[in-house]
The first five atom37 places (N, CA, C, CB, O) and aatype in JSON, in Angstrom:
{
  "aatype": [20, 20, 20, 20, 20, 20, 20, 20, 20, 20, 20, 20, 20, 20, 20, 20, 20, 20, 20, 20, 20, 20, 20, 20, 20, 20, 20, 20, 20, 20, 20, 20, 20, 20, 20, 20, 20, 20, 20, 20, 20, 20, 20, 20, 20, 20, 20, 20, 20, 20, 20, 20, 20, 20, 20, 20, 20, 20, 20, 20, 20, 20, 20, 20, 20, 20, 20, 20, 20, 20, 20, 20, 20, 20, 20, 20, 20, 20, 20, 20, 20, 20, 20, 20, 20, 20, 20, 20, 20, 20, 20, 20, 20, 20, 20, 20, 20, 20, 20, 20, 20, 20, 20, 20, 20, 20, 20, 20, 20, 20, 20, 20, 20, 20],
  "atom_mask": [
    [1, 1, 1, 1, 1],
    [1, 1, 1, 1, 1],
    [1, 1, 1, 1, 1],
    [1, 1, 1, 1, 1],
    [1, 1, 1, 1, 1],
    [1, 1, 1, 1, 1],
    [1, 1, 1, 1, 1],
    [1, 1, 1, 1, 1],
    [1, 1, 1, 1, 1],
    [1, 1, 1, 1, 1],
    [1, 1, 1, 1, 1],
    [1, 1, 1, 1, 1],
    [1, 1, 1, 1, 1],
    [1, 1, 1, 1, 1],
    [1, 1, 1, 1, 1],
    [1, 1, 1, 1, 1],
    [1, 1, 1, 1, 1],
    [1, 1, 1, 1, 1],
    [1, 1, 1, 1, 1],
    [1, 1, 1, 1, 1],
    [1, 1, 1, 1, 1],
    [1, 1, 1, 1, 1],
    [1, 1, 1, 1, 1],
    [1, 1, 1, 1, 1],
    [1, 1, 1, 1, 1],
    [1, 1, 1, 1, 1],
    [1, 1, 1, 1, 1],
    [1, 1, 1, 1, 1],
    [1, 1, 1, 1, 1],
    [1, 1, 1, 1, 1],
    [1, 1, 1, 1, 1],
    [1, 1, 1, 1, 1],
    [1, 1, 1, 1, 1],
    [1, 1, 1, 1, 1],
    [1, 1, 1, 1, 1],
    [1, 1, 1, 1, 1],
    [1, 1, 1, 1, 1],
    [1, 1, 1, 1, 1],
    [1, 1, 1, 1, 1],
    [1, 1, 1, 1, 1],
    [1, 1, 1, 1, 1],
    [1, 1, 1, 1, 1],
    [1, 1, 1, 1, 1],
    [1, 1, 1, 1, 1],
    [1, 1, 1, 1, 1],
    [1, 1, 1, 1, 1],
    [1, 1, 1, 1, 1],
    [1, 1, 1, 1, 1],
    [1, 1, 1, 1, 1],
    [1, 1, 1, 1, 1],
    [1, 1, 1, 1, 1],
    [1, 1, 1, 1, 1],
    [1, 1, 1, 1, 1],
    [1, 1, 1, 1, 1],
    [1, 1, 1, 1, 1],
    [1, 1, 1, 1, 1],
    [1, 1, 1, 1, 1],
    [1, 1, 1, 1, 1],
    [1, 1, 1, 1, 1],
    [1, 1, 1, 1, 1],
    [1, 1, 1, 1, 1],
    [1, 1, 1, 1, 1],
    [1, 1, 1, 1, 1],
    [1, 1, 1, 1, 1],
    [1, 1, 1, 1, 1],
    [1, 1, 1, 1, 1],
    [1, 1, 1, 1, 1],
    [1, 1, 1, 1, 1],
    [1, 1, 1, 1, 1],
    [1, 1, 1, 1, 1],
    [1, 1, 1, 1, 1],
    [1, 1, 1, 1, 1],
    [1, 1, 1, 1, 1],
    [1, 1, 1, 1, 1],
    [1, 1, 1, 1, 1],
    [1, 1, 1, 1, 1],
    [1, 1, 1, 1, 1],
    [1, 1, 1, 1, 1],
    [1, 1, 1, 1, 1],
    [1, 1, 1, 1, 1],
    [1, 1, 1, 1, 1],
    [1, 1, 1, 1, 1],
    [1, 1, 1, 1, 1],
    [1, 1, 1, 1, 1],
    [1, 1, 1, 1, 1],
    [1, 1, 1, 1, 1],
    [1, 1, 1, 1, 1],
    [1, 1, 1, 1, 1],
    [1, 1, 1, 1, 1],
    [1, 1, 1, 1, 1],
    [1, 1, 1, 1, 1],
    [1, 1, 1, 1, 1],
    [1, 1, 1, 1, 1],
    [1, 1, 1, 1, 1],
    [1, 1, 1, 1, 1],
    [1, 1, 1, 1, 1],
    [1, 1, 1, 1, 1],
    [1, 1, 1, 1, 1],
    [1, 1, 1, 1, 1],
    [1, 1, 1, 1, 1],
    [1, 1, 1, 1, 1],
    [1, 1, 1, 1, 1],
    [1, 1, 1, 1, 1],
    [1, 1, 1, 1, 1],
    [1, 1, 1, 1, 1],
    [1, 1, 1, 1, 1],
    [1, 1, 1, 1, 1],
    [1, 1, 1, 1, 1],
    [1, 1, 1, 1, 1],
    [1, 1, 1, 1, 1],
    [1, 1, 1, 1, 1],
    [1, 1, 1, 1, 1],
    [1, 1, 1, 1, 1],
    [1, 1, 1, 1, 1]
  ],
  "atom_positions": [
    [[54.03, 165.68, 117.17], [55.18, 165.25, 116.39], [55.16, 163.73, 116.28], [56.53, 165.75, 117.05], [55.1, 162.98, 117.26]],
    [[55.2, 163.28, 114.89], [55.07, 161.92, 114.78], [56.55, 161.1, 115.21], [54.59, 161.64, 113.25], [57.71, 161.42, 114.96]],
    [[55.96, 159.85, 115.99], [57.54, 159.03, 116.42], [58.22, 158.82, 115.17], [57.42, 157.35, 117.21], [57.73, 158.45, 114.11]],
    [[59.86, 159.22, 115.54], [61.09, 158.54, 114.76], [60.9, 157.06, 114.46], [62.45, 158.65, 115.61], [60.98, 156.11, 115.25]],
    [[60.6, 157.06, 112.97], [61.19, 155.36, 112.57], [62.89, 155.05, 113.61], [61.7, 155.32, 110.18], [63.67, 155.84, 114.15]],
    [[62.88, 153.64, 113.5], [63.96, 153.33, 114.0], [64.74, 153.15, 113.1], [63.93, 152.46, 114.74], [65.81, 152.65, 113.44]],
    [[64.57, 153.4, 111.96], [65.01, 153.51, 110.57], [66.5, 154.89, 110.56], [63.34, 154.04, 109.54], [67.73, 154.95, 110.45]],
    [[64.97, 155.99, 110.8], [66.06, 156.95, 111.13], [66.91, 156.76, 112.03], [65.69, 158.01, 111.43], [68.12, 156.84, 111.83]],
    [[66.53, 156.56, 112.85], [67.65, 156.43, 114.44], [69.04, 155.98, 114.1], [67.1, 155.09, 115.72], [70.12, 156.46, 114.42]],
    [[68.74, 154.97, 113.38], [69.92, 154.11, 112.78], [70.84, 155.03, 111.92], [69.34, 152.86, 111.82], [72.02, 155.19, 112.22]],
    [[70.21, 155.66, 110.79], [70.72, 156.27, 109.94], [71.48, 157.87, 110.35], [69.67, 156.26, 109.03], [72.36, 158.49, 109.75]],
    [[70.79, 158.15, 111.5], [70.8, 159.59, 111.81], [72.64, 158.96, 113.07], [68.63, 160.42, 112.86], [73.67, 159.61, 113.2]],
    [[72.38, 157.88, 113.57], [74.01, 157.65, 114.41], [74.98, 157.05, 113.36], [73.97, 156.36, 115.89], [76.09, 156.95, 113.87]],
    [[74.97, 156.66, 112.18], [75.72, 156.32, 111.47], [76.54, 157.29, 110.82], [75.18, 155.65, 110.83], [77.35, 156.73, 110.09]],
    [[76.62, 158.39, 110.81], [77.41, 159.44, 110.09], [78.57, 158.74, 108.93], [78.25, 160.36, 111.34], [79.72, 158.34, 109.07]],
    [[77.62, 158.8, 107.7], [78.48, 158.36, 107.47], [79.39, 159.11, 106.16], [78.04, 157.18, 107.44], [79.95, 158.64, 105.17]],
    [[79.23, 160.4, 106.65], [79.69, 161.51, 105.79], [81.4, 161.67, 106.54], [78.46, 163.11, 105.96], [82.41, 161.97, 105.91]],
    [[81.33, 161.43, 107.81], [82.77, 161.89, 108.35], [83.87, 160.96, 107.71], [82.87, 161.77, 110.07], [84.66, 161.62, 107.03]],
    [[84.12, 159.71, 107.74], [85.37, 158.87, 106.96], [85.35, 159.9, 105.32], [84.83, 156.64, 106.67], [86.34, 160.3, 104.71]],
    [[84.33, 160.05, 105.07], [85.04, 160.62, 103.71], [85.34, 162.24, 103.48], [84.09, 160.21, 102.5], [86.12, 162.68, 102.63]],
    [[84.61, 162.96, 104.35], [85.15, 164.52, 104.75], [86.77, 164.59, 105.51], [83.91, 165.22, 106.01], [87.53, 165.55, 105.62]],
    [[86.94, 163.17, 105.95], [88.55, 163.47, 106.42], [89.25, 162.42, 105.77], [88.92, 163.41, 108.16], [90.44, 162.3, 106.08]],
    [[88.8, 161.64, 104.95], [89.58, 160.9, 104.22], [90.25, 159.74, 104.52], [90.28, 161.53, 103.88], [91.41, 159.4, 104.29]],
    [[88.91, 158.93, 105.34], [89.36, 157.54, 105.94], [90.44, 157.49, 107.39], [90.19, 156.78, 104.63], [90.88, 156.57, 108.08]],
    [[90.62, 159.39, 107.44], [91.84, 158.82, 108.29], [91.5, 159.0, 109.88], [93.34, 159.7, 107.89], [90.3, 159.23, 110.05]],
    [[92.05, 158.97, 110.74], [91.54, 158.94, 112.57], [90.92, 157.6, 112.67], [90.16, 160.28, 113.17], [91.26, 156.74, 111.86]],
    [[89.98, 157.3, 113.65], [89.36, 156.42, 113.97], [88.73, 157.02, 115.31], [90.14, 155.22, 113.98], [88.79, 158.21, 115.63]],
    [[88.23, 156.2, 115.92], [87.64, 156.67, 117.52], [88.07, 156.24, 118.61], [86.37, 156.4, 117.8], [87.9, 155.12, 119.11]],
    [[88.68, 157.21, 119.03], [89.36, 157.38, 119.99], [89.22, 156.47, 121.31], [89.18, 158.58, 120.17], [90.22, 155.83, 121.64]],
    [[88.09, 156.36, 122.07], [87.43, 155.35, 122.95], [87.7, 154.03, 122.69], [86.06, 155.46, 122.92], [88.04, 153.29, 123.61]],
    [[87.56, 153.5, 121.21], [87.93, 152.43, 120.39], [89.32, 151.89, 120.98], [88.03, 152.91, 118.86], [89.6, 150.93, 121.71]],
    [[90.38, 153.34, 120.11], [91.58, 152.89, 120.58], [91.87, 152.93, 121.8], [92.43, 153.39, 120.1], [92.63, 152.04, 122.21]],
    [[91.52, 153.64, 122.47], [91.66, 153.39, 124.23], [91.52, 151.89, 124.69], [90.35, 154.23, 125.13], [92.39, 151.24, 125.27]],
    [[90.06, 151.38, 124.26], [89.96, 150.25, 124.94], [91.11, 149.26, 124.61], [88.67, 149.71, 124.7], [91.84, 148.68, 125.41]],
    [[91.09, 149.2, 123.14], [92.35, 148.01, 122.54], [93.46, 148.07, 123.02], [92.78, 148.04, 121.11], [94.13, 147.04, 123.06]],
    [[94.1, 149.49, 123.62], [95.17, 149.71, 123.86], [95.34, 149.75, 125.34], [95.51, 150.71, 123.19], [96.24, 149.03, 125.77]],
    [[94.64, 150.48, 126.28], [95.01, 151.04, 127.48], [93.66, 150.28, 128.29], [95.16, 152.88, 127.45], [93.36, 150.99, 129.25]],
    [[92.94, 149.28, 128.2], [91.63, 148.95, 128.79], [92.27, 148.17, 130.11], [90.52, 147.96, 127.69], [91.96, 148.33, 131.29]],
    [[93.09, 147.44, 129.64], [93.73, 146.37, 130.21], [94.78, 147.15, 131.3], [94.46, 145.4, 129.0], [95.4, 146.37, 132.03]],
    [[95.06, 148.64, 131.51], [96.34, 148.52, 132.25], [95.67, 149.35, 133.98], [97.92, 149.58, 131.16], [96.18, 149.03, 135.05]],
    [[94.81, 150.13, 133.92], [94.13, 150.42, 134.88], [92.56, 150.12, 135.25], [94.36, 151.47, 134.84], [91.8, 149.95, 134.3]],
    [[92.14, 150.07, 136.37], [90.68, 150.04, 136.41], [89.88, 151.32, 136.18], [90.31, 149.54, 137.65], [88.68, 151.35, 135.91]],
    [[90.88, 152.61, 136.33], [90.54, 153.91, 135.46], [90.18, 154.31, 134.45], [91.09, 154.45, 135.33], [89.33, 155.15, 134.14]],
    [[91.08, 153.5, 133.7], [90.97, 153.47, 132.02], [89.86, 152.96, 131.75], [91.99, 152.65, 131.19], [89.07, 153.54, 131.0]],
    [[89.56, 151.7, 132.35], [88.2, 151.04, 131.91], [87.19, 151.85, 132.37], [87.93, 149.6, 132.45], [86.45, 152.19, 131.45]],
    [[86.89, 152.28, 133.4], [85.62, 152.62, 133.67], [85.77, 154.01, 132.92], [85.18, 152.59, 135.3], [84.63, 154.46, 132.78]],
    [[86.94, 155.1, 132.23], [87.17, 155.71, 131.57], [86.43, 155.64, 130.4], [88.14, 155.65, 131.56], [85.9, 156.73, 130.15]],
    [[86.16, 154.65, 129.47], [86.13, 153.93, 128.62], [84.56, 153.41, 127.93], [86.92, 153.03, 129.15], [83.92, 153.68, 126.92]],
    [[84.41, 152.6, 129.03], [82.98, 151.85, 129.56], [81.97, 153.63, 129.99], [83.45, 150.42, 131.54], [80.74, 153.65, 129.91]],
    [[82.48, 154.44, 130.26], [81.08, 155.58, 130.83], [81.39, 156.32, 129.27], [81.4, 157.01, 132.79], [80.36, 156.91, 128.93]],
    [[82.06, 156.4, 128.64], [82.47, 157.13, 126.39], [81.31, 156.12, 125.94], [84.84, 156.47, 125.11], [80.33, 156.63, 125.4]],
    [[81.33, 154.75, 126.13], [80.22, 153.71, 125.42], [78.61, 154.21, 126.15], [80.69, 151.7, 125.92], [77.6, 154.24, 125.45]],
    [[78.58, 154.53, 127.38], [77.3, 154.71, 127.89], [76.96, 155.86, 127.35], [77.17, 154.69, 129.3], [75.75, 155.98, 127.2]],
    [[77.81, 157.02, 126.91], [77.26, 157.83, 127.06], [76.71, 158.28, 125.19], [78.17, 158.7, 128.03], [76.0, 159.21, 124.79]],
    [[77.28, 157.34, 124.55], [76.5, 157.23, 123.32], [75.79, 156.14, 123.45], [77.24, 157.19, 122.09], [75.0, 156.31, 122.52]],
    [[75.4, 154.84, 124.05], [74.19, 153.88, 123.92], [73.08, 154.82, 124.88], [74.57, 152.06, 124.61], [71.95, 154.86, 124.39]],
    [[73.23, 155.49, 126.04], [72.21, 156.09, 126.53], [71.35, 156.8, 125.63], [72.6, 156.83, 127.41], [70.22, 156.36, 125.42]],
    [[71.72, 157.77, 125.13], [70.62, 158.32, 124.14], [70.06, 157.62, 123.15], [71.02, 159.32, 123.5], [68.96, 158.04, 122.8]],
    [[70.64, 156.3, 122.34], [70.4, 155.37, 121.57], [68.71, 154.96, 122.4], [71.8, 154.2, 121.55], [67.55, 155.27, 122.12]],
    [[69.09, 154.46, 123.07], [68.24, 153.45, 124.22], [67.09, 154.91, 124.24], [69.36, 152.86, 126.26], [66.05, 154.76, 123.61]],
    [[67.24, 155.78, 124.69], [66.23, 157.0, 124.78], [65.25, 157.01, 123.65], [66.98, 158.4, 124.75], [64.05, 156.75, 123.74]],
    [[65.91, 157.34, 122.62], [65.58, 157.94, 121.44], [65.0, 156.23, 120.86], [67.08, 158.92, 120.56], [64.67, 156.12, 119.68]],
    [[64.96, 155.44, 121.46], [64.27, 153.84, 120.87], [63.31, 153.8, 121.49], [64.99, 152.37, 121.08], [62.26, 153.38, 120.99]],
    [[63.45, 154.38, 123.24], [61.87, 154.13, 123.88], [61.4, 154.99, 123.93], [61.56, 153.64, 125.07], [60.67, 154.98, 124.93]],
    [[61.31, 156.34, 123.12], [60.39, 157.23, 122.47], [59.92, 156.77, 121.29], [60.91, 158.43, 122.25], [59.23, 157.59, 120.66]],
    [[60.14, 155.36, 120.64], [59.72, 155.27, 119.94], [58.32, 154.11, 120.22], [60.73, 155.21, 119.18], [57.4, 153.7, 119.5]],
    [[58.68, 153.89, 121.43], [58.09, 153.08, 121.79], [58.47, 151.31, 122.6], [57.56, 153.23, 120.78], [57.79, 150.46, 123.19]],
    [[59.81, 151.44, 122.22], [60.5, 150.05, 122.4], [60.28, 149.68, 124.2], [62.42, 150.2, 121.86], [60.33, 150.76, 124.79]],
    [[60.17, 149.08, 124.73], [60.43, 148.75, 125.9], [61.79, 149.23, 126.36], [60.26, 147.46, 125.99], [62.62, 149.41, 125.47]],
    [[62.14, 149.46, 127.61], [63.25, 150.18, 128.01], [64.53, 148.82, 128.35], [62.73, 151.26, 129.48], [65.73, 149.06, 128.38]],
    [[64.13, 147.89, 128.5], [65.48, 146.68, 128.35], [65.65, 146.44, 127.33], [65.46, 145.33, 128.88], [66.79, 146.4, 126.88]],
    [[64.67, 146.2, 126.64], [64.57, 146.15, 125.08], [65.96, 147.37, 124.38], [62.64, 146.75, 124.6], [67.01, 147.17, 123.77]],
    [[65.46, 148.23, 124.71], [65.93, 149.99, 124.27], [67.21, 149.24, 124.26], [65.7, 151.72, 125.55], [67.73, 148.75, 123.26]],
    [[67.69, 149.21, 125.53], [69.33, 149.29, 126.0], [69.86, 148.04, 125.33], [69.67, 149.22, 127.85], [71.01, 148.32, 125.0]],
    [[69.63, 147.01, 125.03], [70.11, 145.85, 124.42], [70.32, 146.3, 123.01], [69.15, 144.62, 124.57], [71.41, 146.17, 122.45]],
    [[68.9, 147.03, 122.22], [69.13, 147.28, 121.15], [70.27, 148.49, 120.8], [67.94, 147.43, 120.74], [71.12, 148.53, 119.9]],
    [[70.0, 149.25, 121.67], [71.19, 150.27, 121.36], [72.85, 149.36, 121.34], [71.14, 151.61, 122.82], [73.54, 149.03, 120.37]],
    [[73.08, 149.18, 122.81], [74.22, 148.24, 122.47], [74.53, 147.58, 121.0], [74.02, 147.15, 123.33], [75.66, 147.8, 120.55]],
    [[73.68, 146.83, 120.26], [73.46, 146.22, 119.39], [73.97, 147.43, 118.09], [71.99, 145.64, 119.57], [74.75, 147.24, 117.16]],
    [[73.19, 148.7, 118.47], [73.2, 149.62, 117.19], [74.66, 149.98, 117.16], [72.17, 151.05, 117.25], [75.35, 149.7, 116.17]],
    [[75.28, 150.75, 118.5], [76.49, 151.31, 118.38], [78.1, 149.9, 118.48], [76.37, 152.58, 119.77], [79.3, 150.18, 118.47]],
    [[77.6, 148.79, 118.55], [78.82, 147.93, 118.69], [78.93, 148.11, 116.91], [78.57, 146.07, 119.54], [79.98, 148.44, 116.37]],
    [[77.98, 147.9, 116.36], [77.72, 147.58, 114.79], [78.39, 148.64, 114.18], [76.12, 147.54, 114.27], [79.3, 148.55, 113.36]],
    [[77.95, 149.52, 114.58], [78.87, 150.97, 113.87], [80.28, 151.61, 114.14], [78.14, 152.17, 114.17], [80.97, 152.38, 113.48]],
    [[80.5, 150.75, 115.82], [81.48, 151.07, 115.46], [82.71, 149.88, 114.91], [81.72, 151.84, 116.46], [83.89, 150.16, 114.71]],
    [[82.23, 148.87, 114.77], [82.93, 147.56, 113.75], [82.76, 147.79, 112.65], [82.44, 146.16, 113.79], [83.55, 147.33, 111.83]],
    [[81.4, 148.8, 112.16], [81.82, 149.66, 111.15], [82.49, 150.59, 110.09], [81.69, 149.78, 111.25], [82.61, 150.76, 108.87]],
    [[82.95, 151.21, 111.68], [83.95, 152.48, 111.14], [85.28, 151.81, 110.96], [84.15, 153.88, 112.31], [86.1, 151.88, 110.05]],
    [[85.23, 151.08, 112.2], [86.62, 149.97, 111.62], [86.46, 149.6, 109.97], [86.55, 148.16, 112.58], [87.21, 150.17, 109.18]],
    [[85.81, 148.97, 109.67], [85.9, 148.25, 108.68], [85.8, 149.1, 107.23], [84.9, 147.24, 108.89], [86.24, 148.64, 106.19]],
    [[85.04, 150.66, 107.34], [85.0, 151.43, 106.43], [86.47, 152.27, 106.32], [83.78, 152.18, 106.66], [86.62, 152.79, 105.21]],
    [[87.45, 152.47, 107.18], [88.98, 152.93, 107.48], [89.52, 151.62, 106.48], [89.59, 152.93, 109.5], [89.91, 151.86, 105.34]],
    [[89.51, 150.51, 106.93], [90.54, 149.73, 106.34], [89.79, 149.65, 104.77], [90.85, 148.14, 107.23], [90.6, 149.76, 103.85]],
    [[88.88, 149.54, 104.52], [88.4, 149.59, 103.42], [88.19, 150.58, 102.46], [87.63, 149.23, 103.59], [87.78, 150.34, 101.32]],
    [[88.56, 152.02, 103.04], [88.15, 153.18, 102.34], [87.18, 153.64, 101.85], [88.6, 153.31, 101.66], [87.08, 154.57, 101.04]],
    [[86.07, 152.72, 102.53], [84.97, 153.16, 101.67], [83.86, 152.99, 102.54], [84.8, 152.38, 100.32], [83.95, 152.43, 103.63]],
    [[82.87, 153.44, 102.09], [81.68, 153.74, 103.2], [80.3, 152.72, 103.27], [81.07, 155.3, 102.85], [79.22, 152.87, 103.84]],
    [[80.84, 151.64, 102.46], [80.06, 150.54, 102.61], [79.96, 149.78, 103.39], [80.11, 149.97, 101.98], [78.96, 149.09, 103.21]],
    [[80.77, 149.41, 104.64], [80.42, 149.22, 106.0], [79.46, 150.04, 106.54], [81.46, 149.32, 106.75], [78.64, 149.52, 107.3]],
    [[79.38, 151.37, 106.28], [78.77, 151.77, 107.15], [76.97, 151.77, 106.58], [79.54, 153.12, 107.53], [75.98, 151.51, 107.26]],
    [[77.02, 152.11, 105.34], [75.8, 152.0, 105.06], [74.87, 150.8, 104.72], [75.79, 152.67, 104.31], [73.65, 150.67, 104.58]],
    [[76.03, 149.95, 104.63], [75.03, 148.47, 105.04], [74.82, 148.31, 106.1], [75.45, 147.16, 104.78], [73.95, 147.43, 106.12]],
    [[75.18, 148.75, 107.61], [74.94, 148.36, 109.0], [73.77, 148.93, 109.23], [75.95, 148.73, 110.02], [72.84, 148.35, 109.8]],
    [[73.71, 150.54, 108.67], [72.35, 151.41, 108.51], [70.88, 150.67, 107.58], [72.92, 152.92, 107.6], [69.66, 150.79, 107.54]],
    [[71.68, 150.09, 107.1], [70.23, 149.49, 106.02], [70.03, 148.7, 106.71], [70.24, 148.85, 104.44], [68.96, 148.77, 107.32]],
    [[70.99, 147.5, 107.0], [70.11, 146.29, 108.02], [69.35, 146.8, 109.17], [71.14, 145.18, 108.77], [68.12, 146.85, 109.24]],
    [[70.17, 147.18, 110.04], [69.87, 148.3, 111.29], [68.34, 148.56, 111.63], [70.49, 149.87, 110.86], [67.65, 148.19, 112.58]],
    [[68.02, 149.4, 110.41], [66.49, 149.82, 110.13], [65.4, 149.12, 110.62], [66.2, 149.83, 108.82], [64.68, 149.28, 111.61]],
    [[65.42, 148.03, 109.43], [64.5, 147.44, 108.9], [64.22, 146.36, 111.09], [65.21, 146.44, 106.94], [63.2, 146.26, 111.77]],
    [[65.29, 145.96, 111.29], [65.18, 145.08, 112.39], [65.06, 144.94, 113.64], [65.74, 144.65, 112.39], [64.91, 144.0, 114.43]],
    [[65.21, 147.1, 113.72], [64.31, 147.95, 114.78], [63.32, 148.05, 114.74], [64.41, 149.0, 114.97], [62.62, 148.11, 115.75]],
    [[62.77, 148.12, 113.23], [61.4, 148.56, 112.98], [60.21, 147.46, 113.16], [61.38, 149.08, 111.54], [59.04, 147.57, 113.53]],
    [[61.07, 146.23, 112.71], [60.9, 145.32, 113.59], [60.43, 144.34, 114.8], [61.18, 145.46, 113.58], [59.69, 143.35, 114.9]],
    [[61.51, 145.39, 115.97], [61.59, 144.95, 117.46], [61.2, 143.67, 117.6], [60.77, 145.73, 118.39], [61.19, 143.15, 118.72]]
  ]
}
């Protein structure tokens, strides 16, 4: 099986079919947790902080199957999912899904990169 471009990787965590199958509306939940409730326990945070690991972990996986170095991996993932989800922010207030598919186009090209 030939390695995943990091192209895909990018494109394949960006979903960016859901804002418009529900119609811009919700957001992510973890998101609002942190903005809201990060600050009032050390529960909440580490609540919070293990929702972010547990989507950059497979990011970071699925990068050093591609070959990336594994610090490398985890920096870049960080990098992939902060982007998307300042994304989804920005595709909600905007209604439209051009946040998201410009983060996917840059994304690509600057994994592929490394």
């Amino acid at each position: 099986m030939p390695a995943r471009r990091s192209t895909d990787i990018a494109l394949c965590r960006c979903g960016r079919g859901r804002p418009l199958s529900v119609g811009f509306a919700g957001g992510c939940p973890v998101a609002a947790a942190t903005v809201d409730w990060a600050e009032s326990t050390g529960s909440t945070r580490a609540a919070v902080a293990e929702a972010f690991a547990t989507w950059t972990a497979p990011v970071a996986r699925a990068l050093t199957d591609t070959g990336v170095p594994g610090e490398r991996a985890a920096a870049l993932a960080t990098l992939m999912v902060s982007a998307l989800e300042e994304a989804i922010l920005m595709a909600r207030a905007e209604r439209d899904v051009r946040p998201l598919t410009t983060v996917a186009r840059q994304l690509g090209p600057l994994l592929d990169g490394r």
